[in-house]
Structures are given as C-alpha cells and as structure tokens.
XYZ file of C-alpha atoms in Angstrom:
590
model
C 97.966 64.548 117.961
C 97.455 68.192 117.587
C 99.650 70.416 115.692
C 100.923 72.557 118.720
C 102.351 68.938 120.421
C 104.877 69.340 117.820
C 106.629 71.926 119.762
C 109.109 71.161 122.846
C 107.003 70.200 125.607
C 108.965 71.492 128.163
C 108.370 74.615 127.208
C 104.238 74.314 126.743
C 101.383 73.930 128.801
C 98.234 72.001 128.055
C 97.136 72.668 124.982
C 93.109 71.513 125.381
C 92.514 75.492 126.804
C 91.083 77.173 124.135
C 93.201 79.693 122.052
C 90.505 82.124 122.171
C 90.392 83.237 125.946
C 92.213 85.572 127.094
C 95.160 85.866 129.176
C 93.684 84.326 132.225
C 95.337 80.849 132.682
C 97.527 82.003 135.543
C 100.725 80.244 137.224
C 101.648 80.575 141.045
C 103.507 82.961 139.862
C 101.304 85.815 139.280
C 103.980 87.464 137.068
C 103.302 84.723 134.380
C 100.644 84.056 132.117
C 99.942 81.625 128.898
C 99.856 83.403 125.584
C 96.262 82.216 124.330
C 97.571 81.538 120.684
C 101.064 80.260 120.941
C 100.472 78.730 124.480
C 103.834 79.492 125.332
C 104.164 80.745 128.879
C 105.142 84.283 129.429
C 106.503 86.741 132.006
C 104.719 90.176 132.421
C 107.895 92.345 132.818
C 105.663 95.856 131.636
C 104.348 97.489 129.180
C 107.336 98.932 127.756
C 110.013 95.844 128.553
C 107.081 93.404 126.726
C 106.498 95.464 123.989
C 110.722 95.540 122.937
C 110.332 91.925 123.826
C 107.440 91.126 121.383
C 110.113 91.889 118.194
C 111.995 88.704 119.135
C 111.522 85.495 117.539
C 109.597 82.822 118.565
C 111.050 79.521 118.312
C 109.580 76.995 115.904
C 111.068 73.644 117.646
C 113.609 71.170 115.969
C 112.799 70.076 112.029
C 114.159 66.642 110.604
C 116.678 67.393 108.546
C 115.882 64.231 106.726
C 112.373 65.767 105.460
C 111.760 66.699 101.665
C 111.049 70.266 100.932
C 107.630 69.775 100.353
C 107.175 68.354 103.580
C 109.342 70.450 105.358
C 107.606 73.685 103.830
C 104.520 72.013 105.021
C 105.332 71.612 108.853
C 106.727 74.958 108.955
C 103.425 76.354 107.865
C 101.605 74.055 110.172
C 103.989 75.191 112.974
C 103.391 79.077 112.394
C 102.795 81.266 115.192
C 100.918 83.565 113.383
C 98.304 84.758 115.784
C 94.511 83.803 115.647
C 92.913 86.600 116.881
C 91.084 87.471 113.859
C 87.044 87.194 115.095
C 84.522 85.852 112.644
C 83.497 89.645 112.010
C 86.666 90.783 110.789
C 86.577 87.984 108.596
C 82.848 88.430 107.166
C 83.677 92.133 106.483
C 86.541 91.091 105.184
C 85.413 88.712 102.923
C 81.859 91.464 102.155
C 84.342 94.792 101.268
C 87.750 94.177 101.830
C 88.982 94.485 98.667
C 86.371 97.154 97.129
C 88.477 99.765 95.868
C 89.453 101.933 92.791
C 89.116 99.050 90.408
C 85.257 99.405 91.331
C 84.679 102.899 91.710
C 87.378 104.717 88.936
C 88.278 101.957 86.933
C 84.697 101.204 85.909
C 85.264 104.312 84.283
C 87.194 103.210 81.599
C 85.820 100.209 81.160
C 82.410 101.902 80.436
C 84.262 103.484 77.928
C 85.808 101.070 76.155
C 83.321 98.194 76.009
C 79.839 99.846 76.892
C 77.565 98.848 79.827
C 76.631 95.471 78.139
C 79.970 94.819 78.076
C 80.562 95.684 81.939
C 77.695 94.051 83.179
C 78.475 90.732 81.031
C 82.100 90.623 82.160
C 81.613 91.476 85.689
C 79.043 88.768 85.629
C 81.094 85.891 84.301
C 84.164 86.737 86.406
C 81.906 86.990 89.548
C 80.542 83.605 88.949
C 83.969 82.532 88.569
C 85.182 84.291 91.978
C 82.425 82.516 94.129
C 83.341 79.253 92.613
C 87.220 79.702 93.078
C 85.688 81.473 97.050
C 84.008 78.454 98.152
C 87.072 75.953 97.103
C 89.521 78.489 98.466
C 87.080 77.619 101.829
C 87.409 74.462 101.660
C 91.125 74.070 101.519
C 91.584 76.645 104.059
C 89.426 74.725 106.481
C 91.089 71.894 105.885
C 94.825 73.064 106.276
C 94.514 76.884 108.048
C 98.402 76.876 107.383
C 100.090 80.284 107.289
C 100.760 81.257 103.741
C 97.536 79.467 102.821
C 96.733 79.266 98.868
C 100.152 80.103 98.052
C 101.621 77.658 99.876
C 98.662 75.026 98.413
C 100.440 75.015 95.202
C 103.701 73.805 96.541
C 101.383 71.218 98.617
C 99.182 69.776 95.521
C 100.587 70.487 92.329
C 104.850 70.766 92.376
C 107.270 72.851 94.034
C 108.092 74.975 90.695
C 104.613 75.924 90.055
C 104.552 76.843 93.708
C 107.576 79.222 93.357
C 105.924 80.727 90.245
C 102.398 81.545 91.982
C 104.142 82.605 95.390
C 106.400 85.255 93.951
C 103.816 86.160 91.670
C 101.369 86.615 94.898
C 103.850 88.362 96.496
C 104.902 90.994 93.631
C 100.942 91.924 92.617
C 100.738 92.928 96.126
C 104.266 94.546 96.644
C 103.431 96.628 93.546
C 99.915 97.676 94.844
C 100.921 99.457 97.532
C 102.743 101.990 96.095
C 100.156 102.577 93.066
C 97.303 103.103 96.022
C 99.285 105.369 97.383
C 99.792 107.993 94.462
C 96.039 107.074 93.944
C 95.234 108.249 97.536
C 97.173 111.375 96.435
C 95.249 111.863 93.274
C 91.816 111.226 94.739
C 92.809 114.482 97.389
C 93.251 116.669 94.261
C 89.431 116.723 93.587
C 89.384 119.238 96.326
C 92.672 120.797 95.898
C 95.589 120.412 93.677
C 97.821 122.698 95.100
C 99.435 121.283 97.416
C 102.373 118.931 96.755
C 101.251 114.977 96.440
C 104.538 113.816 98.400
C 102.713 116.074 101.559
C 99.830 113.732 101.073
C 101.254 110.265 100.309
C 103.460 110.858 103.556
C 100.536 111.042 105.761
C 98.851 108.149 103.700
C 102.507 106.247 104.341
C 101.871 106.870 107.918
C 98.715 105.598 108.583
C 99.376 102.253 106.682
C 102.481 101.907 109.368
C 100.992 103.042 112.260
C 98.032 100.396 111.609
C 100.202 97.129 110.340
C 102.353 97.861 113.428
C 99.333 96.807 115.749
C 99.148 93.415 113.729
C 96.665 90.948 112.330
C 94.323 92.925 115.169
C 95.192 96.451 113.813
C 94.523 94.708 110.241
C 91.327 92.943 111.207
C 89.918 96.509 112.852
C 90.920 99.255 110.327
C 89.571 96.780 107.723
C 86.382 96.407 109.417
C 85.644 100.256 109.283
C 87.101 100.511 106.097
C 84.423 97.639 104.584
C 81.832 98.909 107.131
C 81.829 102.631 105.287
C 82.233 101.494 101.718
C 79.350 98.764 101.984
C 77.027 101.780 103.251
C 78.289 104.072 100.695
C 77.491 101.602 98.030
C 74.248 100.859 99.163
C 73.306 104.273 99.729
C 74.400 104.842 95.937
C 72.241 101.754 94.764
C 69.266 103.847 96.259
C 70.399 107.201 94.829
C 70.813 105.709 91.269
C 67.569 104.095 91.296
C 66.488 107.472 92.405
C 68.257 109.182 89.384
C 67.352 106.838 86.923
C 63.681 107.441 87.310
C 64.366 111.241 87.767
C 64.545 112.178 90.879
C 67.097 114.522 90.638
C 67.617 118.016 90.649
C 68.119 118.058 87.103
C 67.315 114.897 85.887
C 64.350 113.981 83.908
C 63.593 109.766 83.334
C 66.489 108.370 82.157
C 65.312 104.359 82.178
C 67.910 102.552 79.589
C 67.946 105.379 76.826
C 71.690 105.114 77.039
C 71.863 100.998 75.633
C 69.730 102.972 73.153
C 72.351 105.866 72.402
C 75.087 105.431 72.336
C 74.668 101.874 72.206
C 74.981 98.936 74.585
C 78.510 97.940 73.001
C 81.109 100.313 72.297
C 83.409 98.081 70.149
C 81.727 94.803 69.859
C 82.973 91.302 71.124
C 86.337 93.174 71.480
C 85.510 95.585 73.926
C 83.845 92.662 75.969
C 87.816 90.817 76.112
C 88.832 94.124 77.022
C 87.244 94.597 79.895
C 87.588 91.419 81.564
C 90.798 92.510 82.842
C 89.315 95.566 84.280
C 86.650 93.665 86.010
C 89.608 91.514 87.175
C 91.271 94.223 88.886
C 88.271 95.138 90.736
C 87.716 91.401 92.301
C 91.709 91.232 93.329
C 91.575 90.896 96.738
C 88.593 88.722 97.468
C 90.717 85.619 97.994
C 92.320 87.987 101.456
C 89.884 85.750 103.239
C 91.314 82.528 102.906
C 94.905 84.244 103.325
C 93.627 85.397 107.156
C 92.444 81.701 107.498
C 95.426 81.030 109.643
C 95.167 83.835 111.488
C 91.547 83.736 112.644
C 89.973 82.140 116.091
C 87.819 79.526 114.732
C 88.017 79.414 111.110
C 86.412 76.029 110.998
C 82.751 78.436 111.809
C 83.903 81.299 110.495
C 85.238 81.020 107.171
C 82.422 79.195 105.349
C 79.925 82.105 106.567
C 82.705 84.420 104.976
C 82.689 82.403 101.569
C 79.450 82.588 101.235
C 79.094 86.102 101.723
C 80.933 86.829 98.670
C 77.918 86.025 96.486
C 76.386 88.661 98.160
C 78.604 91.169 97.725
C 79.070 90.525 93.425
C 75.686 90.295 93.395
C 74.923 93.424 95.489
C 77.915 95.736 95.091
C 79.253 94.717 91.701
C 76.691 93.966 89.421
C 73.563 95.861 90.400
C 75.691 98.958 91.343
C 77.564 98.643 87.958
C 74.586 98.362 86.179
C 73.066 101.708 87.572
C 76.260 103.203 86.872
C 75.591 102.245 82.318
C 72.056 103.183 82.997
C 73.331 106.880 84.100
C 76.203 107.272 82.379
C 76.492 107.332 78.661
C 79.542 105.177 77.315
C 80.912 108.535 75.279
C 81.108 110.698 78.208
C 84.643 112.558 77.928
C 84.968 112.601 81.328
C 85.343 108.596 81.681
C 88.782 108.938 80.230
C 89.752 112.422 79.893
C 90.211 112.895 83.615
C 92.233 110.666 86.620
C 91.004 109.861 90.091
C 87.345 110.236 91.347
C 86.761 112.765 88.532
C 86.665 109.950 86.201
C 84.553 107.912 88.447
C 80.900 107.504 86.628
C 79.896 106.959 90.023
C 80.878 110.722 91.158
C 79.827 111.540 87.110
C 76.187 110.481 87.754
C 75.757 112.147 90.920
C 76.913 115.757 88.961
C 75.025 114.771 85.951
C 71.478 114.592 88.136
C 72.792 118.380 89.805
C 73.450 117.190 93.523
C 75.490 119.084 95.088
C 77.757 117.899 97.854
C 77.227 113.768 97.387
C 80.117 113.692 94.770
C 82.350 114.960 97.680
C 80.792 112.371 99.267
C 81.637 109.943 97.149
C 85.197 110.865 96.873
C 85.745 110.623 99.900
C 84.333 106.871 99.944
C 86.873 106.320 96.989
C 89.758 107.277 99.655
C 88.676 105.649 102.311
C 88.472 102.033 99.967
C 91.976 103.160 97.923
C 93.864 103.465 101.943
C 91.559 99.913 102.732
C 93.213 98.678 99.520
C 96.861 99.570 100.392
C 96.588 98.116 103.676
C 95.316 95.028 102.702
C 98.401 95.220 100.275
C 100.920 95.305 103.461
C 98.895 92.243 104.739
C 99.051 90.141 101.832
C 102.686 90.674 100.531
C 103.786 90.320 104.137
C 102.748 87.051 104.911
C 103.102 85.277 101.255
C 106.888 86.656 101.970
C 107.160 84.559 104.862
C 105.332 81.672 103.165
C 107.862 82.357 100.411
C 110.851 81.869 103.111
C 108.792 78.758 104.733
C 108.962 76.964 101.353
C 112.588 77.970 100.664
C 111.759 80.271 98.028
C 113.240 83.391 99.773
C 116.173 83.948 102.594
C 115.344 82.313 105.212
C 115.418 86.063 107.198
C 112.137 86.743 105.557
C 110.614 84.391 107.542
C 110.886 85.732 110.435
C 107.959 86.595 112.717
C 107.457 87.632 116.043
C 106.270 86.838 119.684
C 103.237 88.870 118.346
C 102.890 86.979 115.235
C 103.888 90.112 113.033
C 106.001 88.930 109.747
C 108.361 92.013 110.462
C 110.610 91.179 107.517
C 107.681 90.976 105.201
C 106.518 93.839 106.806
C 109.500 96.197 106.522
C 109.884 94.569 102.356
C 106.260 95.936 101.767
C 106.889 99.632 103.348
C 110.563 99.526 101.646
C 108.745 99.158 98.141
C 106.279 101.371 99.269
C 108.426 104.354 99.337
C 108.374 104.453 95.481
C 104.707 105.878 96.197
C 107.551 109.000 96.028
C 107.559 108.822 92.464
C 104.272 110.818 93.021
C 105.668 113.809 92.350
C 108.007 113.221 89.606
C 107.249 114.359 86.352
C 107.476 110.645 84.598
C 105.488 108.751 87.714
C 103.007 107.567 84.784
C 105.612 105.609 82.481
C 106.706 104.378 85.706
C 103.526 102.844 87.143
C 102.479 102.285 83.894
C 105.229 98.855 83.898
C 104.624 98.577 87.847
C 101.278 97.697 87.122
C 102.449 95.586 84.409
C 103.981 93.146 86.553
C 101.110 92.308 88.467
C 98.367 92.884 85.738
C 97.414 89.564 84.882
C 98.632 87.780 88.814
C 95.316 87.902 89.955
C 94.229 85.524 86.553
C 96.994 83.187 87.554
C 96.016 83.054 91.051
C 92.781 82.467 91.140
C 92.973 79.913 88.158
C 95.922 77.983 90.837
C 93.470 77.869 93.586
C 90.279 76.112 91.499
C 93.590 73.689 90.489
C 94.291 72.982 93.613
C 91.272 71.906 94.769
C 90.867 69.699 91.792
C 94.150 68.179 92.921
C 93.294 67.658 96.465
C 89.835 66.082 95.695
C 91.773 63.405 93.523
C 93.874 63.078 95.977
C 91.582 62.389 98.564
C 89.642 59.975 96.217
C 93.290 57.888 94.866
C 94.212 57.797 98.567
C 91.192 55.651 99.540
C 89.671 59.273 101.600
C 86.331 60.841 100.949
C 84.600 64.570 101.537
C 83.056 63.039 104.752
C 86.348 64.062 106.663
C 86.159 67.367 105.597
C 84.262 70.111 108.225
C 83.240 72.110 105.081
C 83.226 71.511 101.491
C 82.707 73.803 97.946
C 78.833 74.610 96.908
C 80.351 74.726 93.924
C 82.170 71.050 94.144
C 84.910 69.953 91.393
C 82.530 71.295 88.812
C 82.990 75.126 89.961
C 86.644 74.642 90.234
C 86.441 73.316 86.395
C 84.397 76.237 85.616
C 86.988 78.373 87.186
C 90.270 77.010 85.170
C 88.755 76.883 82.162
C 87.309 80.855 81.909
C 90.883 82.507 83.741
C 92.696 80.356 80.645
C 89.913 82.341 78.716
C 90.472 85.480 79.994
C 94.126 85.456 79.604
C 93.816 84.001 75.949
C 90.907 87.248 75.604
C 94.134 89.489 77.051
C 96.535 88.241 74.948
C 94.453 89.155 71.734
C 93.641 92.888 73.055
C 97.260 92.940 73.773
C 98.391 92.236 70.629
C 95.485 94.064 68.731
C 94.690 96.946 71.152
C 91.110 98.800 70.266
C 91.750 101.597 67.951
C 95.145 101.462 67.807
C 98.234 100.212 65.783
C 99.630 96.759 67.672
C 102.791 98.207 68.780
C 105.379 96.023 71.621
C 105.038 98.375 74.361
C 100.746 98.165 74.507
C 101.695 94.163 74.501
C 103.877 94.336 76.948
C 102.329 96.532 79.411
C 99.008 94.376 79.621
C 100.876 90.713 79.115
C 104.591 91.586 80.766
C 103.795 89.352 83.791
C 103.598 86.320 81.816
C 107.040 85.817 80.279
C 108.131 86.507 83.890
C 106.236 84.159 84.969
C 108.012 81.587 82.425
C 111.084 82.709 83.313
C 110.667 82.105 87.136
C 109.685 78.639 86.585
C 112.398 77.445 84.306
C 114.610 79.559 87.094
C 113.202 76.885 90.114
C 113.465 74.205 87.496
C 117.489 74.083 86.287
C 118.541 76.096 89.717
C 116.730 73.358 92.164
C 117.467 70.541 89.815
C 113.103 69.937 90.122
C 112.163 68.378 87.156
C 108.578 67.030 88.449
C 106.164 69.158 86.222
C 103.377 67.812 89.256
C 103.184 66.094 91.851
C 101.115 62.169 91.677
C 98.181 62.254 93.670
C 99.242 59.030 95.441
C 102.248 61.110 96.815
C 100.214 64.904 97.928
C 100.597 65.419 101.530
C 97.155 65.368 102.673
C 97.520 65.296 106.837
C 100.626 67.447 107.759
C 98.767 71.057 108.849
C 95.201 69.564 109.405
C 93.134 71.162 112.318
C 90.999 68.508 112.761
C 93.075 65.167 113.682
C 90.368 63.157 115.295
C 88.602 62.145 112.195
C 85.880 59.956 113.800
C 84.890 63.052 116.069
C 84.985 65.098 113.178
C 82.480 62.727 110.811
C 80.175 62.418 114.087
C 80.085 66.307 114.728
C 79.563 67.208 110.595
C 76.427 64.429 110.952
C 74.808 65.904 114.303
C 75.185 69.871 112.510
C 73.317 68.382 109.560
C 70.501 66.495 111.075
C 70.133 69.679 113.346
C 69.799 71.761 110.010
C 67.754 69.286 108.434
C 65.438 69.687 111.410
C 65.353 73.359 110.897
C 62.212 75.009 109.182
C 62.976 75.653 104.914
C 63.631 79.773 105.278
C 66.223 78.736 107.927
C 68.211 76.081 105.535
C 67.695 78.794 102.995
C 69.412 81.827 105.078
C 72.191 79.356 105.942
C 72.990 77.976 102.528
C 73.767 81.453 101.616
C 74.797 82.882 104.745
C-alpha cells in the first residue's frame, strides 16, 4: 500500500495519477481540481483568496497514539506534504554547484597561506574522495526512504533517538548560523567596488532577495539555485582556461610561470601541520553538497533523478575543486600578503592571479561570481535550516509549531526561524561584528565533520540491517558505487579530521595555545556532548543504538511492491548490459 493511502480516504482521490502532471484531473465541478503532489482536491476560489489560503495547514491524518517515537517520527516524515516539484535539473545543478561558495573562492585564500598548495591540493583531495563516498550512500538512503527531513532524520531511524537529536540540531544550527555570516560576506564582497556606502544598505537588499525567493518555495529554491550553479560552473570553467592561459604566460604581464612557486616558496608552508590545518578549510568549502539528498523528498522522481545527481558530484571535485585549486598554487605564491592581509574577494587568489597576470576588468568579473555563489550560499542556508526544523519538530525534538507546513509545502515556521536569525546579518555594521561571527562560526565549524561522518554511519547501519533482517541490496532501486567500504572510508577519515582539528586547536601554527583559538575552532563539540546527555537524562533514552533486528526498515519506502521493483532493476540492467562500452561508461559516471 502506498504511502499517500495512509491519509483519510474520504478526502483523496486515486492516487495511481502521477504526481507530476499538472493540474488537469478535473471534477464536474470545473471550480475544483486535484493538487498533483498532495492529491488532495481543491477549490479554485482566485488568485488572491488561494494564495491567503495556501498559509493554512494541511492535515496529516490521525497517528496511533500507541506508536514509539521512532516510529511515530518515521510516519510523520513519510506522511509530509512537502511538495515534489523539484525536476531532475534542479537537482543535477544542485548537486554540480549548489554549494560552491566563499569557502572555494576566498577561503582558499588562507588556506594557501597557511599550508601551501601541496597542502591544498592533498586535503581537498582526500576530503573529496570522502564526499563522493558519503554522496553515493547519502543516494542510496534517500532513494530508499525520500522522507522529509532526510539524513537528519536517518539518524533517529538507524542509529538511536539521542544521536538523532545531536546531529539534527547540529544540522539545523550550521545552517541557521550561515545565513547571517553570507550575508555580511555579500556586504563585504560589494566593498571591492566601493566602501562607502553603509553595509546595513547592502545586507538589506541581500535580506530581501533571500525572502522574496524562499517565499515562492521549493520551486523558487530549485530556480534561483539553478542560475546561481549555472553562472558559477561557467565562471569556474572559464577560470580553469584563463589559468592555464596564465600559467604558460599568456598574460599581459606574465611571463611562464609552470610550478616555480612549489619551488619558492615551497610546496608546504608549515609541514604536516599546515596539511591538518587545512582540512577544515577544505571542509567548509564541500558544506553543502549533501543539499541533494535533503531535496530528495521534495523532487518529482527521485528514484531517476537522484543517482544521476550523486554521481555528478565526482565531477564537480574533480573539475571545480581540485584542478581549479591547483591552478590557483601554480599562480599564486603561498607568501603573498594579500592572502591574509585583506577580507572578501580581495583576498581571493582567484581575483589575485587574474591582477598578478595585468587583466584588467576579469577580477571584477570574478567578484562578482563570488556574490552571486555567497547569495546561492545563503539561500541554500534558508532551505536547509528550514526543513531540518520541521524534521526536528517531526521527531519531537522541537515544538511541535515548528512543524508546521503549508498547503504549498513551505515549512513557514522554519522559514520565519531562519530569516529571524538572519537579522543578526545587522551586526554588519557594528564595530565588534568580527568577535561576534568569529563564535557564530564556531558553533557550526566542525557540523559539517559530524554530519557527513553520521550519514556513511547510517548506511553502514541500514546495510546490517537489511542483511540481520533476512533482506538483501536486490530490493533497493539504487545502491552506493562506493558500497559499505566507502562508507568505512568515510567514518574513519571525518574521526581523522576532527582528531587533525583538535591538535591545531590546541597547538595553533605560530602561535601560543591559548583557550579562546581552542575554542573557536572545537566549540561545537562540547555542545554537541552536552545536547546528547540533555536527550539522554531529559527523555529518560538510555539506548546508546538501536539493534539492527529492531531498525525500521519499511515505514517511508517509495517502492512497496518489491517483486515489481526486483523485476524493473533486472530489465534496466540487461538493457544497459546490452548497451555498447562508451555508453555503460557515460552512465556509470553520469
């Protein structure tokens, strides 16, 4: 039985029409129609009457009371009406750009400076390889159960309900505190062209453009993020070309560069230290990339859609991260002053190269690329926090007001929370706005470590589940590249990374250890600790996980008919198999 049969049937209509046509399943009455994602029937009362309407709540149908909170937190998410009209190129440019932003193009910067372009290029490496593995098992799950609150939710689902609070509040806050730090950043990047003007003029008009798009919904989302990606994928291309170009001297006053600067200054700027102490830099950049698998429940067909999305993510470390960051230590010499004597897109190497070959006009250029991905960055931001605050209120980890979405599938609680704790993007133009961000960004520093490192867990749990529970990957419509092996990979180097952190924090690079350097790299653990022990004595949970005889592997499933499913799965791979060996190639990848 399909998960929309669990609503009222009185109020539903057959629920074999596909969600993704449009409103054209009619009634006698002609003032009626079925909404094409909720399949709830609806009364055209115009534009103005349905759009005040669309802010009420849509009614989720009766819950046993008698259910545990596990596996009441998973029918709610099952039951979300979240709509689907994300379209498989939303999703793709979603999953190729959505989260390039400042982390790539300014905070490169200082980690050039800090640990030298062997050092960027090695850590940017490793923590790629572990993004595509923790990617494709993020796909796999999300295939499997395209539940609203996805990966957050997961840890509640597969390993225990504390660890779940932990991860969703600490999903939640990394993204609450982005938005505001974009913001300023937006503000910052302006006053490469001029400084003069006040930066509360600019994040106001920045503040208004992140309303006016998250107000049109997961369509407003999927559209302004498709630009956004479109622009900075062409930008960074176009830069790949120009710093091949410079490199070999093509510019105005450039002679051959070639890799004199892993000659002098040096490769490494402080040794095996400087390589821990850019992981978290490299980090930053990749937070974001698991957005994907959060739209999962919010896209048309995800079952088609999502593994082409995974899979483009290889492409876009390998393409975008590494051989644009590797251009970048070629250009730019480690000891430029520049790299950390300036903020913003002056401190960019990528706008630094451009002015150190004499082109005139691309480094405008290419701060205005930085804008466009820091506003891409802060929207995403509003996405993210909004619907891991309903998840949060789905699992009981928040009032249950914060759940609330509406006829439209908007999370307008999560929503207004976001833009509420946006408004410290105010703090702009106050004359301590660095100590201030400074411990903003300390909270959600190390979240993305902890995130990704739950997700590979997760599907490590679920794939023991399946096997204890007598099940096997033959049900599933899509499965890792990377298998249980990837997801190994991926736990074991985030516990490196935050063991690497912990040493820089406690013995910063050229400086005394002192408890505020500590704390403002490793703050978000000891909340972290805190919040579990919190769930643990408040909730009375004392499970530290859950067995995998008892993980809840139906309740959300899209794909109910398991025989249909096996026999479909078979007939797509003999078709493959049947295909000539550059088409198996472009698919595996693609």
């Amino acid at each position: 039985m399909s998960i929309e049969k669990t609503y009222d049937e009185k109020d539903m209509v057959d629920t074999s029409v596909s969600p993704v046509q449009d409103y054209s399943l009619k009634h006698d009455d002609a003032n009626v129609y079925v909404d094409p994602y909720t399949q709830f029937e609806k009364e055209d009362k115009g534009f103005f009457r349905n759009f005040a309407d669309s802010f009420k709540p849509l009614d989720l149908g009766e819950i046993d009371p008698n259910l545990s909170g596990v596996e009441r937190a998973n029918l709610i998410a099952a039951r979300s009406p979240l709509k689907r009209s994300l379209k498989s190129r939303h999703l793709q440019m979603i999953a190729i750009g959505g989260s390039i932003g400042a982390g790539l193009f300014v905070g490169s910067g200082s980690a050039l400076a800090t640990g030298g372009p062997a050092a960027v290029v090695i850590a940017w490496i490793l923590t790629g390889i572990m993004m595509y593995c923790t990617v494709q098992a993020l796909g796999e799950l999300c295939i499997a159960f395209p539940v609203a609150g996805s990966f957050v939710q997961y840890n509640t689902r597969f390993i225990s309900g504390a660890w779940g609070f932990c991860m969703a509040w600490n999903y939640a806050l990394q993204w609450l505190v982005v938005l505001p730090m974009e913001l300023v950043t937006a503000s910052i990047t302006i006053d490469y062209w001029n400084s003069e003007i006040n930066s509360a003029a600019w994040v106001t008009l920045f503040y208004a453009l992140v309303v006016c798009i998250n107000l049109f919904g997961v369509k407003g989302y999927g559209e302004a993020e498709f630009i956004f990606a479109l622009l900075k994928v062409l930008a960074i291309i176009g830069y790949i070309i120009l710093g091949i170009v410079i490199n070999c001297g093509g510019g105005p006053k450039g002679g051959y560069i070639g890799g004199a600067y892993w000659q002098e200054p040096g490769a490494f700027a402080a040794g095996f230290k400087g390589v821990c102490a850019v992981f978290v830099t490299s980090a930053f950049s990749f937070a974001g990339t698991e957005l994907c698998g959060l739209a999962a429940a919010e896209t048309e067909n995800p079952r088609k859609s999502l593994p082409s999305a995974t899979k483009q993510v290889f492409w876009r470390i390998a393409l975008f991260y590494i051989i644009s960051l590797t251009l970048v230590g070629l250009n730019v010499p480690y000891n430029d002053e520049r790299l950390l004597g300036n903020s913003g897109a002056a401190a960019s190497p990528f706008v630094i190269s451009i002015q150190n070959a004499g082109i005139r006009g691309l480094p405008s250029v290419m701060n205005a690329v930085i804008l466009i991905a820091v506003c891409s960055v802060a929207n995403s931001s509003v996405y993210g926090s909004s619907r891991t605050i309903a998840s949060l209120a789905d699992q009981g980890f928040a009032p249950r007001i914060c759940g609330y979405i509406d006829r439209e599938g908007r999370p307008l609680v999560g929503v207004g929370i976001s833009l509420f704790i946006g408004l410290l993007c105010y703090l702009a133009a106050s004359a301590h706005h660095d100590d201030v961000f400074n411990w903003m960004l300390a909270l959600s520093g190390l979240s993305s470590i902890f995130t990704w490192g739950s997700i590979c867990a997760c599907h490590l749990r679920f794939r023991r589940a399946l096997q204890v529970q007598g099940r096997g990957t033959d049900e599933l419509s899509f499965t890792s590249q990377c298998g249980v092996i990837g997801s190994c990979f991926g736990v074991l180097l985030n516990c490196l990374i935050l063991m690497a952190q912990f040493w820089v924090a406690l013995f910063p690079i050229g400086k005394p250890a002192n408890p505020t350097s500590f704390f403002q790299v490793f703050l978000c653990v000891p909340i972290l600790i805190i919040w579990y022990f919190f769930w643990v004595f408040y909730n009375k949970d004392y499970k530290f996980f859950l067995r995998s005889k008892d993980i809840d592997i139906d309740t959300g499933r899209r794909e109910v008919d398991l025989e249909l499913l096996k026999q479909e799965i078979a007939e797509e791979k003999a078709f493959l198999k049947s295909k000539p060996f550059y088409y198996r190639l472009y698919k595996f990848w693609c």
